PDB file of C-alpha atoms in Angstrom:
ATOM      1  CA  MET S 183      -7.745  20.895 -16.189  1.00  0.00           C
ATOM      2  CA  THR S 184      -4.874  20.001 -17.763  1.00  0.00           C
ATOM      3  CA  ASN S 185      -5.626  18.063 -20.863  1.00  0.00           C
ATOM      4  CA  LEU S 186      -3.920  14.214 -20.691  1.00  0.00           C
ATOM      5  CA  THR S 187      -2.693  12.900 -23.461  1.00  0.00           C
ATOM      6  CA  PRO S 188      -3.630   9.058 -25.074  1.00  0.00           C
ATOM      7  CA  GLN S 189      -0.121   7.920 -23.628  1.00  0.00           C
ATOM      8  CA  VAL S 190      -0.907   9.468 -20.273  1.00  0.00           C
ATOM      9  CA  ILE S 191      -4.796   8.123 -20.205  1.00  0.00           C
ATOM     10  CA  ASP S 192      -2.422   4.361 -21.168  1.00  0.00           C
ATOM     11  CA  ARG S 193      -0.153   5.045 -18.165  1.00  0.00           C
ATOM     12  CA  ALA S 194      -2.869   5.539 -15.836  1.00  0.00           C
ATOM     13  CA  ARG S 195      -4.949   2.704 -16.428  1.00  0.00           C
ATOM     14  CA  GLY S 196      -1.824   1.164 -16.482  1.00  0.00           C
ATOM     15  CA  VAL S 197      -1.280   1.520 -12.566  1.00  0.00           C
ATOM     16  CA  LEU S 198      -4.293   1.221 -11.589  1.00  0.00           C
ATOM     17  CA  VAL S 199      -4.299  -2.445 -12.893  1.00  0.00           C
ATOM     18  CA  GLY S 200      -0.510  -3.202 -12.107  1.00  0.00           C
ATOM     19  CA  MET S 201      -2.125  -2.578  -8.476  1.00  0.00           C
ATOM     20  CA  ALA S 202      -4.908  -4.688  -8.793  1.00  0.00           C
ATOM     21  CA  VAL S 203      -2.345  -7.560 -10.455  1.00  0.00           C
ATOM     22  CA  GLY S 204       0.294  -6.878  -7.118  1.00  0.00           C
ATOM     23  CA  ASP S 205      -2.428  -7.063  -4.822  1.00  0.00           C
ATOM     24  CA  ALA S 206      -3.816  -9.947  -5.954  1.00  0.00           C
ATOM     25  CA  LEU S 207      -0.758 -12.225  -6.153  1.00  0.00           C
ATOM     26  CA  GLY S 208       0.144 -10.428  -2.549  1.00  0.00           C
ATOM     27  CA  ALA S 209      -3.041 -11.950  -1.290  1.00  0.00           C
ATOM     28  CA  PRO S 210      -3.306 -15.690  -0.610  1.00  0.00           C
ATOM     29  CA  VAL S 211       0.512 -14.767   0.861  1.00  0.00           C
ATOM     30  CA  GLU S 212      -0.417 -11.611   2.948  1.00  0.00           C
ATOM     31  CA  PHE S 213       1.633 -11.836   6.457  1.00  0.00           C
ATOM     32  CA  ASN S 214       3.487 -15.357   5.060  1.00  0.00           C
ATOM     33  CA  PRO S 215       6.882 -14.799   6.235  1.00  0.00           C
ATOM     34  CA  PRO S 216       9.792 -14.788   3.126  1.00  0.00           C
ATOM     35  CA  GLU S 217      10.877 -18.074   2.740  1.00  0.00           C
ATOM     36  CA  GLN S 218       7.262 -19.801   2.988  1.00  0.00           C
ATOM     37  CA  ILE S 219       6.384 -17.352   0.255  1.00  0.00           C
ATOM     38  CA  ALA S 220       9.486 -17.808  -1.813  1.00  0.00           C
ATOM     39  CA  GLY S 221       8.752 -20.445  -5.221  1.00  0.00           C
ATOM     40  CA  LEU S 222       5.025 -19.755  -5.072  1.00  0.00           C
ATOM     41  CA  HIS S 223       5.031 -17.265  -8.124  1.00  0.00           C
ATOM     42  CA  GLU S 224       7.118 -19.422 -10.028  1.00  0.00           C
ATOM     43  CA  GLU S 225       5.316 -18.535 -13.216  1.00  0.00           C
ATOM     44  CA  LEU S 226       4.828 -15.277 -14.566  1.00  0.00           C
ATOM     45  CA  PHE S 227       1.409 -14.344 -13.570  1.00  0.00           C
ATOM     46  CA  ALA S 228       0.084 -17.584 -12.144  1.00  0.00           C
ATOM     47  CA  PHE S 229      -2.143 -16.461  -9.498  1.00  0.00           C
ATOM     48  CA  PRO S 230      -2.751 -19.646  -7.173  1.00  0.00           C
ATOM     49  CA  GLY S 231      -5.331 -18.322  -5.018  1.00  0.00           C
ATOM     50  CA  GLY S 232      -5.034 -19.599  -1.448  1.00  0.00           C
ATOM     51  CA  GLY S 233      -5.446 -18.111   2.398  1.00  0.00           C
ATOM     52  CA  GLY S 234      -8.924 -17.868   1.610  1.00  0.00           C
ATOM     53  CA  TRP S 235      -8.367 -15.648  -1.663  1.00  0.00           C
ATOM     54  CA  GLU S 236      -9.471 -17.446  -5.357  1.00  0.00           C
ATOM     55  CA  PRO S 237      -7.039 -17.242  -8.283  1.00  0.00           C
ATOM     56  CA  GLY S 238      -6.957 -13.459  -9.202  1.00  0.00           C
ATOM     57  CA  GLU S 239      -9.318 -12.588  -6.441  1.00  0.00           C
ATOM     58  CA  PHE S 240      -7.930  -8.810  -5.141  1.00  0.00           C
ATOM     59  CA  THR S 241      -8.448  -7.120  -1.736  1.00  0.00           C
ATOM     60  CA  ASP S 242     -10.560  -4.531  -0.134  1.00  0.00           C
ATOM     61  CA  ASP S 243      -7.330  -2.122  -0.595  1.00  0.00           C
ATOM     62  CA  THR S 244      -7.716  -2.319  -4.208  1.00  0.00           C
ATOM     63  CA  GLN S 245     -11.792  -2.318  -4.239  1.00  0.00           C
ATOM     64  CA  MET S 246     -11.189   0.854  -2.359  1.00  0.00           C
ATOM     65  CA  SER S 247      -8.532   2.615  -4.159  1.00  0.00           C
ATOM     66  CA  ILE S 248     -11.548   1.705  -7.018  1.00  0.00           C
ATOM     67  CA  LEU S 249     -13.942   3.459  -6.004  1.00  0.00           C
ATOM     68  CA  LEU S 250     -11.678   6.483  -4.904  1.00  0.00           C
ATOM     69  CA  ALA S 251     -10.444   6.679  -8.422  1.00  0.00           C
ATOM     70  CA  GLN S 252     -14.145   7.028  -9.743  1.00  0.00           C
ATOM     71  CA  HIS S 253     -14.856   9.171  -7.013  1.00  0.00           C
ATOM     72  CA  LEU S 254     -11.881  12.100  -7.971  1.00  0.00           C
ATOM     73  CA  ALA S 255     -12.837  11.450 -11.886  1.00  0.00           C
ATOM     74  CA  ASN S 256     -15.711  13.758 -10.885  1.00  0.00           C
ATOM     75  CA  GLY S 257     -12.923  16.432 -11.075  1.00  0.00           C
ATOM     76  CA  GLN S 258     -13.075  16.624  -7.046  1.00  0.00           C
ATOM     77  CA  PHE S 259     -12.965  15.571  -3.678  1.00  0.00           C
ATOM     78  CA  ASP S 260     -15.582  14.941  -1.265  1.00  0.00           C
ATOM     79  CA  ASP S 261     -14.710  13.314   2.105  1.00  0.00           C
ATOM     80  CA  ASN S 262     -18.375  12.796   3.116  1.00  0.00           C
ATOM     81  CA  LYS S 263     -19.445  11.605  -0.552  1.00  0.00           C
ATOM     82  CA  LEU S 264     -16.576   9.117  -0.622  1.00  0.00           C
ATOM     83  CA  ALA S 265     -16.816   7.718   2.866  1.00  0.00           C
ATOM     84  CA  THR S 266     -20.618   7.160   2.088  1.00  0.00           C
ATOM     85  CA  SER S 267     -19.573   5.488  -1.487  1.00  0.00           C
ATOM     86  CA  TRP S 268     -16.917   3.401   0.458  1.00  0.00           C
ATOM     87  CA  ALA S 269     -19.464   2.234   3.235  1.00  0.00           C
ATOM     88  CA  GLU S 270     -22.820   1.729   0.459  1.00  0.00           C
ATOM     89  CA  TRP S 271     -19.783  -0.862  -0.460  1.00  0.00           C
ATOM     90  CA  ALA S 272     -18.788  -2.295   2.853  1.00  0.00           C
ATOM     91  CA  ILE S 273     -22.408  -3.281   2.926  1.00  0.00           C
ATOM     92  CA  HIS S 274     -23.140  -4.750  -0.163  1.00  0.00           C
ATOM     93  CA  THR S 275     -20.223  -6.829  -0.627  1.00  0.00           C
ATOM     94  CA  SER S 276     -18.814  -9.758   0.823  1.00  0.00           C
ATOM     95  CA  THR S 277     -14.984  -8.382   0.806  1.00  0.00           C
ATOM     96  CA  LYS S 278     -12.259 -10.778   3.028  1.00  0.00           C
ATOM     97  CA  ASP S 279     -10.461  -9.217   5.681  1.00  0.00           C
ATOM     98  CA  VAL S 280     -11.089  -5.667   5.813  1.00  0.00           C
ATOM     99  CA  GLU S 281      -9.190  -3.333   8.291  1.00  0.00           C
ATOM    100  CA  ILE S 282     -10.643  -3.721  11.964  1.00  0.00           C
ATOM    101  CA  GLN S 283     -10.828  -0.193  11.874  1.00  0.00           C
ATOM    102  CA  THR S 284     -11.932   0.631   8.267  1.00  0.00           C
ATOM    103  CA  SER S 285     -14.671  -1.722   8.970  1.00  0.00           C
ATOM    104  CA  GLN S 286     -16.094  -0.487  12.136  1.00  0.00           C
ATOM    105  CA  VAL S 287     -15.621   3.161  10.762  1.00  0.00           C
ATOM    106  CA  LEU S 288     -17.727   2.460   7.298  1.00  0.00           C
ATOM    107  CA  SER S 289     -20.359   0.177   9.546  1.00  0.00           C
ATOM    108  CA  GLU S 290     -20.890   3.203  11.151  1.00  0.00           C
ATOM    109  CA  VAL S 291     -20.978   5.446   8.175  1.00  0.00           C
ATOM    110  CA  ALA S 292     -23.841   3.067   7.403  1.00  0.00           C
ATOM    111  CA  ARG S 293     -26.228   3.742   9.914  1.00  0.00           C
ATOM    112  CA  GLY S 294     -25.835   7.479   9.358  1.00  0.00           C
ATOM    113  CA  GLN S 295     -22.764   8.660  11.835  1.00  0.00           C
ATOM    114  CA  HIS S 296     -20.823  11.264   9.707  1.00  0.00           C
ATOM    115  CA  TRP S 297     -17.215   9.227   9.393  1.00  0.00           C
ATOM    116  CA  SER S 298     -14.843  12.017  11.584  1.00  0.00           C
ATOM    117  CA  VAL S 299     -17.020  10.870  14.550  1.00  0.00           C
ATOM    118  CA  ALA S 300     -16.917   7.234  13.687  1.00  0.00           C
ATOM    119  CA  VAL S 301     -12.976   7.869  12.817  1.00  0.00           C
ATOM    120  CA  SER S 302     -12.825  10.058  16.038  1.00  0.00           C
ATOM    121  CA  GLY S 303     -13.850   6.509  17.874  1.00  0.00           C
ATOM    122  CA  LEU S 304     -10.685   4.603  17.585  1.00  0.00           C
ATOM    123  CA  PRO S 305      -7.938   4.718  19.819  1.00  0.00           C
ATOM    124  CA  ALA S 306      -5.285   7.266  18.219  1.00  0.00           C
ATOM    125  CA  ALA S 307      -2.516   4.478  18.126  1.00  0.00           C
ATOM    126  CA  ALA S 308      -5.117   2.384  15.726  1.00  0.00           C
ATOM    127  CA  ALA S 309      -3.046   2.060  12.539  1.00  0.00           C
ATOM    128  CA  GLY S 310      -2.666   0.005   9.545  1.00  0.00           C
ATOM    129  CA  ASN S 311      -1.458   0.194   5.565  1.00  0.00           C
ATOM    130  CA  GLY S 312      -4.735   0.460   3.598  1.00  0.00           C
ATOM    131  CA  SER S 313      -4.935   4.032   3.442  1.00  0.00           C
ATOM    132  CA  LEU S 314      -1.616   3.846   1.799  1.00  0.00           C
ATOM    133  CA  MET S 315      -2.579   1.373  -0.758  1.00  0.00           C
ATOM    134  CA  ARG S 316      -5.240   3.683  -1.517  1.00  0.00           C
ATOM    135  CA  VAL S 317      -2.923   6.569  -2.717  1.00  0.00           C
ATOM    136  CA  ALA S 318      -2.146   5.635  -6.607  1.00  0.00           C
ATOM    137  CA  PRO S 319      -5.788   7.369  -7.590  1.00  0.00           C
ATOM    138  CA  VAL S 320      -4.695  10.626  -5.893  1.00  0.00           C
ATOM    139  CA  ALA S 321      -1.458  10.696  -7.596  1.00  0.00           C
ATOM    140  CA  LEU S 322      -2.995   9.750 -11.014  1.00  0.00           C
ATOM    141  CA  PHE S 323      -5.614  12.819 -10.100  1.00  0.00           C
ATOM    142  CA  GLN S 324      -3.005  15.121  -9.967  1.00  0.00           C
ATOM    143  CA  LEU S 325      -1.951  15.004 -13.711  1.00  0.00           C
ATOM    144  CA  ALA S 326      -4.946  16.822 -14.120  1.00  0.00           C
ATOM    145  CA  HIS S 327      -5.647  19.101 -11.557  1.00  0.00           C
ATOM    146  CA  SER S 328      -3.506  21.415  -8.777  1.00  0.00           C
ATOM    147  CA  PHE S 329      -3.881  20.703  -5.717  1.00  0.00           C
ATOM    148  CA  ASP S 330      -1.339  19.332  -2.065  1.00  0.00           C
ATOM    149  CA  ILE S 331      -0.947  16.194  -3.500  1.00  0.00           C
ATOM    150  CA  THR S 332      -0.194  15.077   0.291  1.00  0.00           C
ATOM    151  CA  ASP S 333      -3.137  17.297   1.613  1.00  0.00           C
ATOM    152  CA  LEU S 334      -5.687  15.034  -0.675  1.00  0.00           C
ATOM    153  CA  ALA S 335      -3.708  11.681   0.855  1.00  0.00           C
ATOM    154  CA  ARG S 336      -3.998  12.928   3.924  1.00  0.00           C
ATOM    155  CA  ALA S 337      -7.555  13.941   3.879  1.00  0.00           C
ATOM    156  CA  GLN S 338      -8.841  10.448   2.136  1.00  0.00           C
ATOM    157  CA  SER S 339      -6.933   8.542   4.866  1.00  0.00           C
ATOM    158  CA  ARG S 340      -8.036  10.352   8.045  1.00  0.00           C
ATOM    159  CA  ILE S 341     -12.092   9.036   6.571  1.00  0.00           C
ATOM    160  CA  THR S 342     -11.180   5.611   8.111  1.00  0.00           C
ATOM    161  CA  HIS S 343      -7.692   6.731  10.347  1.00  0.00           C
ATOM    162  CA  PRO S 344      -7.683   8.562  12.841  1.00  0.00           C
ATOM    163  CA  ASN S 345      -4.031   9.499  13.155  1.00  0.00           C
ATOM    164  CA  ALA S 346      -3.548  10.423   9.553  1.00  0.00           C
TER     165      ALA S 346
END
């Protein structure tokens, strides 16, 4: 493990905060065409809310990324522990708009099924971008640990996405 300078740690925190802020700004306008979005964020750091989202509320993508970051902060990756953590979060939260495939897998894991069995029940063509939105903690983990970043990004993705 590499010793990280205070500046690097501060920047890593900034990555996670920036991810949450961007998610909160984008959540109310997700799936809207650009012309409908234009002008909604005229004031810097204005969080208008809308689309079922409270001002400043971020989505399941950020919540799952935070859980991934907390998991990796222990210094290792364990897909089974991470899947269990996500499943426990999913059943104890009122999160809106979780991807259908992610919700299905985590519901099965919460009922005791292994994540690999749960994800194998999804269509091979099931696609979503949720796992891509969770990669920031993977990149940050690499700052202190030597590993193949692609392998870890794929490993966390496989828990909820069969085509990873």
